[in-house]
Short mmCIF file of C-alpha atoms and ligand atoms in Angstrom, two decimals:
data_model
loop_
_atom_site.label_atom_id
_atom_site.label_comp_id
_atom_site.label_asym_id
_atom_site.label_seq_id
_atom_site.Cartn_x
_atom_site.Cartn_y
_atom_site.Cartn_z
CA MET V 9 -109.32 -72.35 -82.43
CA SER V 10 -108.48 -74.78 -80.37
CA ARG V 11 -106.33 -73.37 -77.99
CA LYS V 12 -107.76 -71.96 -74.67
CA CYS V 13 -106.95 -68.38 -74.68
CA ARG V 14 -106.56 -65.85 -72.20
CA ILE V 15 -108.49 -62.26 -72.72
CA LEU V 16 -108.49 -59.00 -70.66
CA LEU V 17 -111.91 -57.09 -71.38
CA ILE V 18 -112.07 -54.07 -70.07
CA ASP V 19 -115.57 -52.08 -69.82
CA ASP V 20 -117.02 -50.27 -66.64
CA HIS V 21 -120.60 -51.36 -67.87
CA ASP V 22 -121.29 -54.45 -65.98
CA ALA V 23 -123.86 -55.87 -68.15
CA THR V 24 -121.67 -55.25 -71.36
CA ARG V 25 -118.47 -56.88 -69.67
CA GLU V 26 -120.78 -60.05 -68.32
CA THR V 27 -122.27 -60.80 -71.71
CA ILE V 28 -119.09 -60.30 -73.82
CA ALA V 29 -117.34 -62.66 -70.91
CA GLU V 30 -120.02 -65.27 -70.93
CA VAL V 31 -119.68 -65.45 -74.87
CA LEU V 32 -115.78 -65.63 -74.87
CA GLU V 33 -115.97 -67.96 -71.89
CA ASP V 34 -118.50 -70.54 -73.74
CA THR V 35 -115.80 -70.43 -76.67
CA GLY V 36 -113.39 -71.85 -74.30
CA HIS V 37 -111.14 -68.82 -73.59
CA THR V 38 -110.52 -67.41 -69.96
CA VAL V 39 -111.40 -63.82 -69.20
CA SER V 40 -109.73 -61.51 -67.10
CA PRO V 41 -112.30 -58.90 -66.38
CA ALA V 42 -111.82 -55.16 -65.36
CA GLU V 43 -114.34 -52.09 -64.58
CA ASN V 44 -111.64 -49.66 -65.07
CA MET V 45 -108.24 -48.70 -66.52
CA ALA V 46 -106.41 -48.91 -63.18
CA ARG V 47 -107.83 -52.63 -62.67
CA ALA V 48 -106.70 -53.17 -66.43
CA LEU V 49 -103.02 -51.70 -65.91
CA GLU V 50 -102.56 -54.00 -62.72
CA HIS V 51 -103.57 -57.20 -65.20
CA LEU V 52 -101.63 -55.89 -67.97
CA GLU V 53 -98.47 -56.01 -65.52
CA ALA V 54 -98.96 -59.21 -63.52
CA ASN V 55 -99.99 -61.17 -66.79
CA ASP V 56 -99.64 -61.29 -70.68
CA PHE V 57 -102.49 -62.22 -72.62
CA ASP V 58 -103.26 -63.15 -76.11
CA LEU V 59 -105.99 -60.74 -76.90
CA ILE V 60 -107.14 -57.38 -74.90
CA LEU V 61 -110.86 -56.10 -75.63
CA THR V 62 -111.47 -52.79 -74.35
CA ASP V 63 -114.08 -49.77 -73.89
CA LEU V 64 -112.72 -46.90 -75.60
CA LYS V 65 -113.91 -44.23 -72.95
CA LEU V 66 -113.44 -45.48 -69.34
CA PRO V 67 -114.41 -43.65 -65.76
CA ASP V 68 -110.46 -42.88 -64.92
CA GLY V 69 -109.49 -42.98 -68.46
CA ASP V 70 -109.36 -44.68 -72.13
CA GLY V 71 -108.26 -47.12 -74.17
CA MET V 72 -105.97 -45.43 -75.97
CA ARG V 73 -103.60 -45.50 -72.68
CA ILE V 74 -104.21 -49.03 -72.49
CA MET V 75 -103.39 -49.51 -75.87
CA GLU V 76 -100.02 -47.73 -75.39
CA LYS V 77 -99.44 -49.73 -72.18
CA SER V 78 -100.14 -52.99 -73.66
CA LYS V 79 -98.18 -52.30 -77.02
CA SER V 80 -95.25 -51.32 -74.76
CA LEU V 81 -94.90 -54.84 -72.97
CA TYR V 82 -96.35 -56.85 -75.60
CA PRO V 83 -96.19 -55.80 -79.06
CA ALA V 84 -97.65 -58.64 -80.60
CA THR V 85 -100.85 -58.68 -78.55
CA PRO V 86 -104.05 -57.55 -80.73
CA ILE V 87 -106.45 -55.01 -78.89
CA VAL V 88 -110.14 -54.36 -79.91
CA MET V 89 -111.47 -51.41 -78.88
CA ILE V 90 -115.30 -50.88 -78.26
CA THR V 91 -117.05 -48.21 -78.73
CA GLY V 92 -120.43 -46.52 -78.08
CA HIS V 93 -122.30 -44.85 -81.43
CA GLY V 94 -121.01 -41.37 -80.60
CA SER V 95 -117.32 -42.23 -80.94
CA ILE V 96 -116.61 -44.48 -84.03
CA GLU V 97 -114.14 -41.65 -85.20
CA ASN V 98 -112.14 -42.34 -82.39
CA ALA V 99 -111.96 -45.98 -82.62
CA ILE V 100 -111.18 -45.18 -86.22
CA GLU V 101 -108.47 -43.35 -85.25
CA ALA V 102 -107.49 -45.99 -82.58
CA THR V 103 -107.11 -48.60 -85.12
CA LYS V 104 -105.08 -46.31 -87.14
CA LEU V 105 -102.78 -46.15 -84.30
CA GLY V 106 -102.33 -50.14 -83.92
CA ALA V 107 -105.67 -51.54 -82.72
CA TYR V 108 -106.55 -54.56 -84.57
CA GLU V 109 -110.35 -53.65 -85.00
CA TYR V 110 -113.25 -52.02 -83.35
CA LEU V 111 -116.66 -53.23 -82.05
CA THR V 112 -119.62 -51.00 -81.85
CA LYS V 113 -122.07 -50.85 -78.96
CA PRO V 114 -124.35 -52.60 -78.52
CA VAL V 115 -122.20 -55.09 -79.26
CA ASP V 116 -123.17 -57.78 -82.37
CA LEU V 117 -122.01 -60.98 -80.26
CA ASN V 118 -121.45 -62.89 -83.92
CA LYS V 119 -118.93 -60.13 -85.22
CA LEU V 120 -117.45 -60.44 -81.54
CA ARG V 121 -116.99 -64.20 -82.04
CA VAL V 122 -115.20 -63.88 -86.06
CA ILE V 123 -113.34 -61.10 -85.00
CA VAL V 124 -111.80 -62.33 -81.80
CA ALA V 125 -111.56 -65.85 -83.75
CA ASN V 126 -109.22 -63.64 -86.44
CA ALA V 127 -107.20 -62.08 -84.04
CA LEU V 128 -106.40 -65.07 -82.27
CA HIS V 129 -105.25 -66.89 -85.01
CA LEU V 130 -103.19 -63.77 -86.28
CA VAL V 131 -101.31 -63.96 -82.54
CA GLN V 132 -100.54 -67.72 -82.85
CA LEU V 133 -99.38 -67.53 -86.18
CA GLU V 134 -97.23 -64.30 -85.09
CA ARG V 135 -95.53 -66.38 -82.12
CA LYS V 136 -94.59 -69.26 -83.99
CA VAL V 137 -92.22 -67.14 -85.84
CA VAL V 138 -91.03 -65.32 -82.64
CA ARG V 139 -90.61 -68.45 -80.97
CA ALA V 140 -88.81 -69.98 -83.92
CA SER V 141 -86.32 -67.56 -83.33
CA ALA V 142 -86.15 -67.41 -79.68
CA LEU V 143 -82.63 -69.08 -79.30
CA GLU V 144 -81.23 -67.07 -82.05
CA ALA V 145 -82.85 -64.00 -79.79
CA LEU V 146 -80.31 -64.81 -76.97
CA ILE V 147 -77.21 -62.79 -78.30
CA GLY V 148 -73.82 -63.43 -76.89
CA GLN V 149 -70.91 -65.18 -78.12
CA SER V 150 -68.76 -65.46 -74.85
CA ALA V 151 -68.13 -69.04 -73.70
CA LYS V 152 -70.87 -68.65 -70.77
CA MET V 153 -73.70 -67.88 -72.96
CA ALA V 154 -72.57 -70.49 -74.98
CA GLN V 155 -72.70 -72.63 -72.00
CA VAL V 156 -76.03 -71.21 -71.39
CA ARG V 157 -77.17 -71.73 -74.77
CA GLU V 158 -76.30 -75.91 -74.96
CA GLN V 159 -78.11 -75.89 -71.34
CA ILE V 160 -81.03 -74.40 -72.97
CA ARG V 161 -80.80 -77.42 -75.67
CA GLN V 162 -80.36 -79.85 -73.37
CA VAL V 163 -83.15 -79.20 -70.83
CA ALA V 164 -85.73 -78.47 -73.55
CA GLN V 165 -85.54 -81.83 -74.73
CA THR V 166 -86.77 -83.18 -71.46
CA ASP V 167 -89.68 -82.28 -69.27
CA ALA V 168 -87.73 -80.96 -66.18
CA THR V 169 -88.55 -78.35 -64.10
CA VAL V 170 -86.09 -75.81 -64.56
CA LEU V 171 -84.95 -72.77 -62.23
CA ILE V 172 -83.49 -69.95 -63.91
CA GLN V 173 -81.22 -67.90 -61.66
CA GLY V 174 -79.29 -64.50 -62.79
CA GLU V 175 -79.37 -60.75 -61.67
CA SER V 176 -82.22 -58.66 -62.72
CA GLY V 177 -82.13 -57.84 -66.82
CA THR V 178 -79.71 -60.30 -67.26
CA GLY V 179 -82.13 -62.45 -69.88
CA LYS V 180 -84.19 -64.68 -67.64
CA GLU V 181 -86.91 -64.19 -69.39
CA LEU V 182 -85.83 -64.56 -72.81
CA VAL V 183 -83.82 -67.97 -72.10
CA ALA V 184 -87.19 -69.45 -70.59
CA ASN V 185 -88.83 -68.42 -73.95
CA ALA V 186 -85.98 -70.43 -75.73
CA ILE V 187 -86.59 -73.21 -73.75
CA GLN V 188 -90.24 -73.29 -74.57
CA SER V 189 -90.10 -72.53 -78.15
CA LEU V 190 -87.33 -75.32 -78.64
CA SER V 191 -89.41 -77.98 -76.43
CA ARG V 192 -91.82 -80.48 -77.45
CA ARG V 193 -94.62 -78.54 -75.64
CA ALA V 194 -93.68 -75.29 -78.19
CA GLY V 195 -97.08 -75.21 -80.08
CA GLU V 196 -99.03 -75.73 -76.30
CA SER V 197 -100.04 -72.94 -74.39
CA PHE V 198 -97.43 -70.81 -72.42
CA VAL V 199 -98.68 -69.29 -69.75
CA LYS V 200 -96.39 -66.72 -67.76
CA VAL V 201 -97.41 -65.22 -64.20
CA ASN V 202 -95.16 -62.78 -62.61
CA VAL V 203 -95.61 -63.90 -59.21
CA ALA V 204 -94.08 -60.44 -57.36
CA ALA V 205 -96.80 -58.44 -59.59
CA LEU V 206 -100.10 -60.43 -58.32
CA THR V 207 -101.63 -58.82 -55.32
CA LYS V 208 -101.79 -60.85 -51.80
CA GLU V 209 -105.42 -61.50 -52.70
CA LEU V 210 -105.56 -62.47 -56.24
CA ILE V 211 -102.67 -64.69 -56.50
CA GLU V 212 -103.98 -67.62 -55.28
CA SER V 213 -107.14 -67.71 -57.09
CA GLU V 214 -104.75 -66.42 -60.42
CA LEU V 215 -102.85 -69.37 -60.07
CA PHE V 216 -105.24 -72.39 -58.84
CA GLY V 217 -108.78 -70.94 -60.34
CA HIS V 218 -111.34 -70.50 -57.92
CA GLU V 219 -115.40 -72.03 -57.72
CA LYS V 220 -118.11 -69.67 -57.97
CA GLY V 221 -118.66 -68.34 -54.44
CA ALA V 222 -114.96 -68.84 -53.25
CA PHE V 223 -115.36 -65.53 -51.73
CA SER V 224 -117.21 -62.40 -52.42
CA GLY V 225 -116.75 -61.26 -56.01
CA ALA V 226 -116.49 -64.82 -57.38
CA ILE V 227 -119.30 -64.60 -59.02
CA ARG V 228 -118.58 -67.50 -61.67
CA GLN V 229 -116.05 -70.45 -61.65
CA ARG V 230 -112.73 -69.08 -63.05
CA LYS V 231 -109.70 -71.44 -64.15
CA GLY V 232 -106.13 -70.51 -62.75
CA ARG V 233 -103.04 -70.38 -64.62
CA PHE V 234 -101.97 -73.81 -64.02
CA GLU V 235 -105.08 -74.87 -65.49
CA LEU V 236 -104.73 -73.03 -68.46
CA ALA V 237 -101.12 -73.93 -69.18
CA ASP V 238 -102.49 -77.78 -69.09
CA GLY V 239 -100.47 -79.72 -71.61
CA GLY V 240 -98.19 -76.80 -72.00
CA THR V 241 -95.82 -74.72 -69.84
CA ILE V 242 -96.01 -72.25 -66.94
CA PHE V 243 -93.39 -69.63 -66.50
CA LEU V 244 -93.33 -68.54 -62.77
CA ASP V 245 -91.19 -65.45 -62.87
CA GLU V 246 -89.80 -63.85 -59.61
CA ILE V 247 -90.61 -67.09 -57.69
CA GLY V 248 -88.43 -65.94 -54.76
CA GLU V 249 -91.03 -63.43 -53.83
CA MET V 250 -93.77 -65.88 -53.29
CA ARG V 251 -95.84 -66.21 -49.95
CA LEU V 252 -94.76 -69.21 -48.11
CA ASP V 253 -98.37 -70.70 -47.65
CA LEU V 254 -98.38 -70.39 -51.12
CA GLN V 255 -95.49 -72.28 -51.80
CA VAL V 256 -97.09 -75.38 -49.88
CA LYS V 257 -99.60 -75.47 -52.54
CA LEU V 258 -97.08 -74.78 -55.42
CA LEU V 259 -94.81 -77.50 -54.00
CA ARG V 260 -97.81 -80.28 -54.15
CA THR V 261 -98.96 -79.27 -57.41
CA LEU V 262 -95.74 -79.88 -58.80
CA GLN V 263 -95.31 -83.25 -56.80
CA GLU V 264 -98.71 -84.12 -57.48
CA GLN V 265 -99.34 -82.75 -61.05
CA GLU V 266 -102.92 -81.78 -59.53
CA ILE V 267 -104.59 -78.73 -58.17
CA ASP V 268 -107.06 -77.48 -56.11
CA ARG V 269 -109.49 -74.31 -56.85
CA VAL V 270 -109.93 -72.12 -54.44
CA GLY V 271 -113.30 -73.14 -52.52
CA GLY V 272 -113.09 -76.20 -54.51
CA THR V 273 -113.70 -79.83 -53.18
CA GLU V 274 -112.49 -81.80 -56.30
CA THR V 275 -108.88 -82.34 -57.60
CA ILE V 276 -107.97 -81.40 -61.16
CA PRO V 277 -105.06 -83.03 -62.44
CA VAL V 278 -102.85 -80.84 -64.55
CA ASP V 279 -100.21 -81.76 -67.14
CA CYS V 280 -97.59 -78.67 -66.94
CA ARG V 281 -94.08 -77.99 -67.21
CA VAL V 282 -92.62 -75.72 -64.75
CA ILE V 283 -90.05 -73.03 -65.55
CA ALA V 284 -89.46 -70.90 -62.49
CA ALA V 285 -86.84 -67.46 -62.60
CA THR V 286 -85.86 -65.51 -59.64
CA ASN V 287 -82.88 -62.62 -58.87
CA ARG V 288 -82.87 -63.67 -55.57
CA ASP V 289 -80.02 -66.15 -54.04
CA LEU V 290 -83.09 -68.98 -53.14
CA LYS V 291 -80.39 -70.76 -50.97
CA ALA V 292 -79.76 -67.72 -49.02
CA LYS V 293 -84.25 -67.08 -48.47
CA VAL V 294 -83.99 -70.67 -47.45
CA GLN V 295 -81.08 -70.31 -44.85
CA ALA V 296 -83.50 -67.24 -43.75
CA GLY V 297 -86.39 -69.17 -43.62
CA GLU V 298 -88.17 -67.52 -46.57
CA PHE V 299 -88.49 -70.29 -49.01
CA ARG V 300 -89.11 -73.61 -47.89
CA GLU V 301 -86.20 -75.89 -48.67
CA ASP V 302 -88.38 -78.70 -50.04
CA LEU V 303 -89.59 -76.62 -52.73
CA TYR V 304 -86.52 -74.88 -53.59
CA PHE V 305 -85.30 -78.69 -54.22
CA ARG V 306 -87.88 -79.59 -55.99
CA LEU V 307 -87.42 -76.44 -58.38
CA ASN V 308 -83.85 -76.77 -58.84
CA VAL V 309 -83.97 -80.06 -60.87
CA PHE V 310 -82.15 -78.15 -63.63
CA ARG V 311 -80.65 -74.97 -62.53
CA ILE V 312 -79.46 -72.51 -65.54
CA ALA V 313 -77.30 -69.39 -63.87
CA ILE V 314 -77.28 -66.84 -66.52
CA PRO V 315 -73.77 -64.83 -65.65
CA PRO V 316 -73.86 -61.25 -64.98
CA LEU V 317 -72.75 -59.07 -67.98
CA ARG V 318 -69.77 -57.95 -66.43
CA GLU V 319 -68.56 -61.47 -66.37
CA ARG V 320 -68.61 -61.58 -70.45
CA PRO V 321 -67.91 -58.40 -71.45
CA GLU V 322 -67.02 -59.36 -74.90
CA ASP V 323 -70.93 -59.53 -75.39
CA VAL V 324 -71.01 -55.87 -74.63
CA PRO V 325 -70.73 -54.92 -78.33
CA LEU V 326 -72.44 -57.55 -79.81
CA LEU V 327 -75.41 -56.77 -77.63
CA ALA V 328 -75.22 -53.01 -78.33
CA GLY V 329 -75.13 -53.54 -81.95
CA HIS V 330 -78.05 -55.92 -81.50
CA PHE V 331 -80.00 -52.83 -79.57
CA LEU V 332 -78.89 -50.28 -82.16
CA HIS V 333 -80.69 -52.50 -84.90
CA ARG V 334 -83.50 -52.81 -82.96
CA PHE V 335 -83.88 -48.81 -82.57
CA ALA V 336 -82.68 -47.99 -85.78
CA ALA V 337 -85.97 -50.11 -87.12
CA ARG V 338 -88.06 -48.10 -84.22
CA TYR V 339 -86.86 -44.47 -84.85
CA GLU V 340 -86.17 -45.33 -88.50
CA THR V 341 -82.78 -44.16 -88.75
CA GLU V 342 -79.30 -45.66 -88.32
CA LYS V 343 -76.52 -44.73 -85.96
CA GLN V 344 -73.58 -46.25 -84.95
CA PHE V 345 -71.18 -46.03 -82.13
CA SER V 346 -67.96 -44.49 -82.32
CA ASP V 347 -64.86 -47.07 -81.53
CA GLU V 348 -64.34 -44.72 -78.39
CA ALA V 349 -67.97 -45.18 -77.17
CA LEU V 350 -67.87 -48.83 -77.56
CA ARG V 351 -64.55 -48.87 -75.66
CA HIS V 352 -66.49 -46.83 -72.78
CA LEU V 353 -69.33 -49.40 -73.22
CA GLN V 354 -66.72 -52.35 -72.37
CA ALA V 355 -65.33 -50.52 -69.42
CA TYR V 356 -68.59 -50.01 -67.38
CA ASP V 357 -69.97 -53.02 -65.09
CA TRP V 358 -73.49 -53.37 -65.95
CA PRO V 359 -75.40 -53.66 -62.50
CA GLY V 360 -78.63 -53.56 -64.39
CA ASN V 361 -76.82 -56.26 -67.09
CA ALA V 362 -78.67 -56.31 -70.67
CA ARG V 363 -81.59 -54.31 -69.54
CA GLU V 364 -79.47 -51.57 -68.25
CA LEU V 365 -77.44 -51.76 -71.92
CA GLU V 366 -80.80 -51.68 -73.61
CA ASN V 367 -81.58 -48.47 -71.98
CA ALA V 368 -78.35 -46.78 -72.46
CA VAL V 369 -78.31 -47.71 -76.13
CA GLU V 370 -81.42 -46.11 -76.49
CA SER V 371 -81.31 -42.99 -74.44
CA SER V 372 -77.75 -42.38 -76.35
CA PHE V 373 -79.23 -43.24 -79.95
CA VAL V 374 -82.04 -40.42 -79.22
CA ARG V 375 -79.64 -37.64 -78.24
CA ALA V 376 -76.71 -38.47 -80.50
CA PRO V 377 -77.66 -35.66 -83.16
CA GLY V 378 -76.26 -37.18 -86.28
CA SER V 379 -75.13 -40.97 -86.63
CA LEU V 380 -72.58 -41.52 -84.46
CA ILE V 381 -72.96 -42.03 -81.16
CA GLU V 382 -69.84 -40.57 -79.04
CA PRO V 383 -68.98 -41.31 -75.48
CA ALA V 384 -70.48 -37.92 -74.35
CA MET V 385 -74.03 -38.78 -75.49
CA LEU V 386 -73.62 -41.69 -73.31
CA PRO V 387 -75.12 -41.79 -69.38
CA GLU V 388 -72.90 -40.06 -66.93
CA GLU V 389 -71.84 -43.03 -65.11
CA ILE V 390 -70.27 -44.41 -68.25
CA SER V 391 -69.13 -41.48 -70.41
CA GLY V 392 -66.85 -40.76 -67.46
CA LEU V 393 -65.23 -43.63 -66.75
CA SER V 394 -61.82 -44.52 -68.58
CA PRO V 395 -62.40 -46.69 -71.60
CA VAL V 396 -60.67 -49.89 -72.20
CA PRO V 397 -57.64 -49.80 -74.56
CA PRO V 398 -58.32 -50.02 -78.16
CA ALA V 399 -58.31 -53.16 -79.36
CA ASP V 400 -57.63 -52.43 -82.72
CA SER V 401 -53.82 -53.78 -82.62
CA PRO V 402 -54.11 -56.85 -81.15
CA GLY V 403 -51.14 -58.36 -83.32
CA LEU V 404 -49.25 -56.31 -80.49
CA ALA V 405 -50.67 -57.89 -77.59
CA PRO V 406 -47.38 -59.79 -75.96
CA GLY V 407 -47.69 -63.51 -75.31
CA LEU V 408 -50.49 -64.88 -77.33
CA THR V 409 -50.52 -67.94 -79.75
CA ILE V 410 -51.24 -67.64 -83.30
CA GLU V 411 -54.61 -69.44 -82.43
CA GLN V 412 -55.90 -66.78 -79.69
CA LEU V 413 -55.40 -64.25 -81.82
CA GLU V 414 -57.29 -65.29 -84.30
CA LYS V 415 -59.92 -65.98 -81.78
CA GLN V 416 -59.63 -62.59 -80.58
CA TYR V 417 -59.43 -61.08 -84.17
CA ILE V 418 -62.65 -63.18 -85.46
CA TYR V 419 -64.65 -62.02 -82.33
CA ALA V 420 -63.81 -58.35 -83.07
CA GLU V 421 -64.43 -58.43 -86.58
CA LEU V 422 -67.80 -60.38 -85.25
CA ALA V 423 -68.04 -57.25 -82.90
CA ARG V 424 -67.59 -54.71 -85.65
CA PHE V 425 -70.49 -56.12 -87.77
CA ASP V 426 -72.76 -56.42 -85.22
CA GLY V 427 -72.55 -59.84 -85.00
CA ASN V 428 -73.34 -60.11 -89.01
CA LYS V 429 -71.64 -63.60 -89.46
CA THR V 430 -72.04 -63.34 -93.50
CA HIS V 431 -69.95 -59.56 -93.50
CA ALA V 432 -67.43 -60.58 -90.82
CA ALA V 433 -66.51 -63.57 -92.69
CA LYS V 434 -66.25 -61.52 -95.92
CA SER V 435 -64.21 -58.85 -94.02
CA LEU V 436 -61.99 -61.85 -92.81
CA GLY V 437 -61.50 -63.36 -96.12
CA ILE V 438 -62.76 -66.74 -95.39
CA GLY V 439 -65.94 -68.71 -96.12
CA LEU V 440 -69.13 -68.72 -93.80
CA LYS V 441 -69.04 -72.40 -93.33
CA THR V 442 -65.27 -71.83 -91.85
CA LEU V 443 -66.39 -68.91 -89.46
CA TYR V 444 -69.17 -71.21 -88.16
CA ARG V 445 -66.82 -74.20 -87.83
CA LYS V 446 -64.09 -71.77 -86.01
CA LEU V 447 -66.86 -70.39 -83.78
CA GLU V 448 -68.07 -73.68 -83.07
CA ALA V 449 -65.13 -74.70 -81.99
CA TYR V 450 -64.07 -71.79 -79.70
CA GLU V 451 -67.53 -72.46 -78.13
CA SER V 452 -66.76 -75.70 -77.21
N1 ATP F 30 -78.77 -62.15 -74.39
C1 ATP F 30 -79.55 -61.22 -74.81
N2 ATP F 30 -79.67 -61.37 -75.93
C2 ATP F 30 -80.47 -60.12 -76.47
N3 ATP F 30 -81.30 -59.53 -75.82
C3 ATP F 30 -80.91 -59.62 -74.52
C4 ATP F 30 -80.19 -60.70 -73.83
N4 ATP F 30 -80.09 -60.85 -72.55
C5 ATP F 30 -81.13 -59.77 -72.22
N5 ATP F 30 -81.73 -59.34 -73.08
C6 ATP F 30 -82.60 -57.81 -73.09
O1 ATP F 30 -82.52 -57.38 -71.87
C7 ATP F 30 -84.13 -57.23 -71.67
C8 ATP F 30 -83.93 -57.73 -70.12
O2 ATP F 30 -84.06 -59.11 -70.79
P1 ATP F 30 -85.03 -59.97 -69.70
O3 ATP F 30 -86.43 -59.28 -69.13
O4 ATP F 30 -85.29 -61.24 -69.99
O5 ATP F 30 -84.31 -59.91 -68.06
P2 ATP F 30 -84.69 -60.41 -66.76
O6 ATP F 30 -83.71 -61.69 -66.28
O7 ATP F 30 -85.97 -61.19 -66.78
O8 ATP F 30 -84.82 -59.16 -65.97
P3 ATP F 30 -85.51 -59.17 -64.45
O9 ATP F 30 -85.25 -59.93 -63.29
O10 ATP F 30 -85.45 -57.57 -64.19
O11 ATP F 30 -86.70 -59.20 -64.81
C9 ATP F 30 -85.03 -57.71 -72.58
O12 ATP F 30 -85.26 -56.52 -73.45
C10 ATP F 30 -83.81 -58.70 -73.33
O13 ATP F 30 -84.75 -59.03 -74.76
MG1 MG F 31 -87.85 -60.78 -66.00
#
């Protein structure tokens, strides 16, 4: 595999860790080593990896716990368990629970190379599928979401730096994924960094890399995220939390397209497209002296502002339906919201946006004893509201033109079928093509 991949390697035995890291780095991959579970979880919170290799037994926990965490954050990342002879049984058990493979100690290095190459190949295939549908993953028929989609299409064709702004849970990461997947860099590396999750000590070397001996603990040279993203895209999430001194360094990188590793003397050219996201009002941060104005201008070349969910209530039923499908698959059972419950969902103002809705759908899904989710099963802050009035008699709303009425009715039917256009078209008695044409006209 030609692409550089990011591998998280967890083993408390120094020599094992060193040997494996060396083999993998020789193959061109970048390894983040961790000697215990706490360190590993820290890494997982901050970055996504292409592959995880973990010892089954760790001083402060076990590989299963790491697998759990990783599966919840990055379901597609394969995990290889490393195990001593005594615990092969557990390793086999782990593969039944979702680990990709296991290796026994002492690790056969040839076998290691093969397993890693296969796992990474699999990841690449899966990601291709996921990325191809990234724009479709963005649910919402509101005019505001249509505009966001249009901006994504536009900017994806360029190499411009993008700043995605939106309240927490509005889908900033989904938008970043969509831009990357539609861009000419889609097949190249896509490196995500959560600026807020990296510790003060780690962040500089994570982003820019370091030379051997740059600081105590820098036992070998390490490439930073920018270098890993060379030729591809880097996503700087929570950019508003970046330290001022690093903002200077970032600005230089954006302007000059080059980086300096920590402790390094040479300048290294990097070619990567930057997508940044924040839920902060960066302009206000600039005014407060917490964010550099020059960096703000440099990032703000193309801005996508994702509107909060309360400004597009018509997207609520669609999103709710989308999440219902997801949980139906996960819990292997189908459930529906009652009309009344849906009207409660639409009446709520969603301070936590789509993520809060996702959580509300899941908790009510789990709480509903039967297949119908009633208002009482919704979180209290939502069930306690008066629902929006029923929309089942749009014909009676006074002052609407036939066209407006048709539009409302079409969206209502779409929502009823959880966004499934084939079903909606059938129920409306029109062809699928006609439905698409109408939707396009509404959105333009
Ligand atoms: N338009 C959408 N269509 C489908 N799912 C969405 C949409 N918007 C958000 N989601 C889902 O809601 C959750 C939150 O989205 P995401 O992580 O992209 O938000 P965010 O803006 O990055 O949030 P935060 O500021 O908290 O990091 C995810 O599970 C995502 O899949
Ligand atoms: Mg996010």
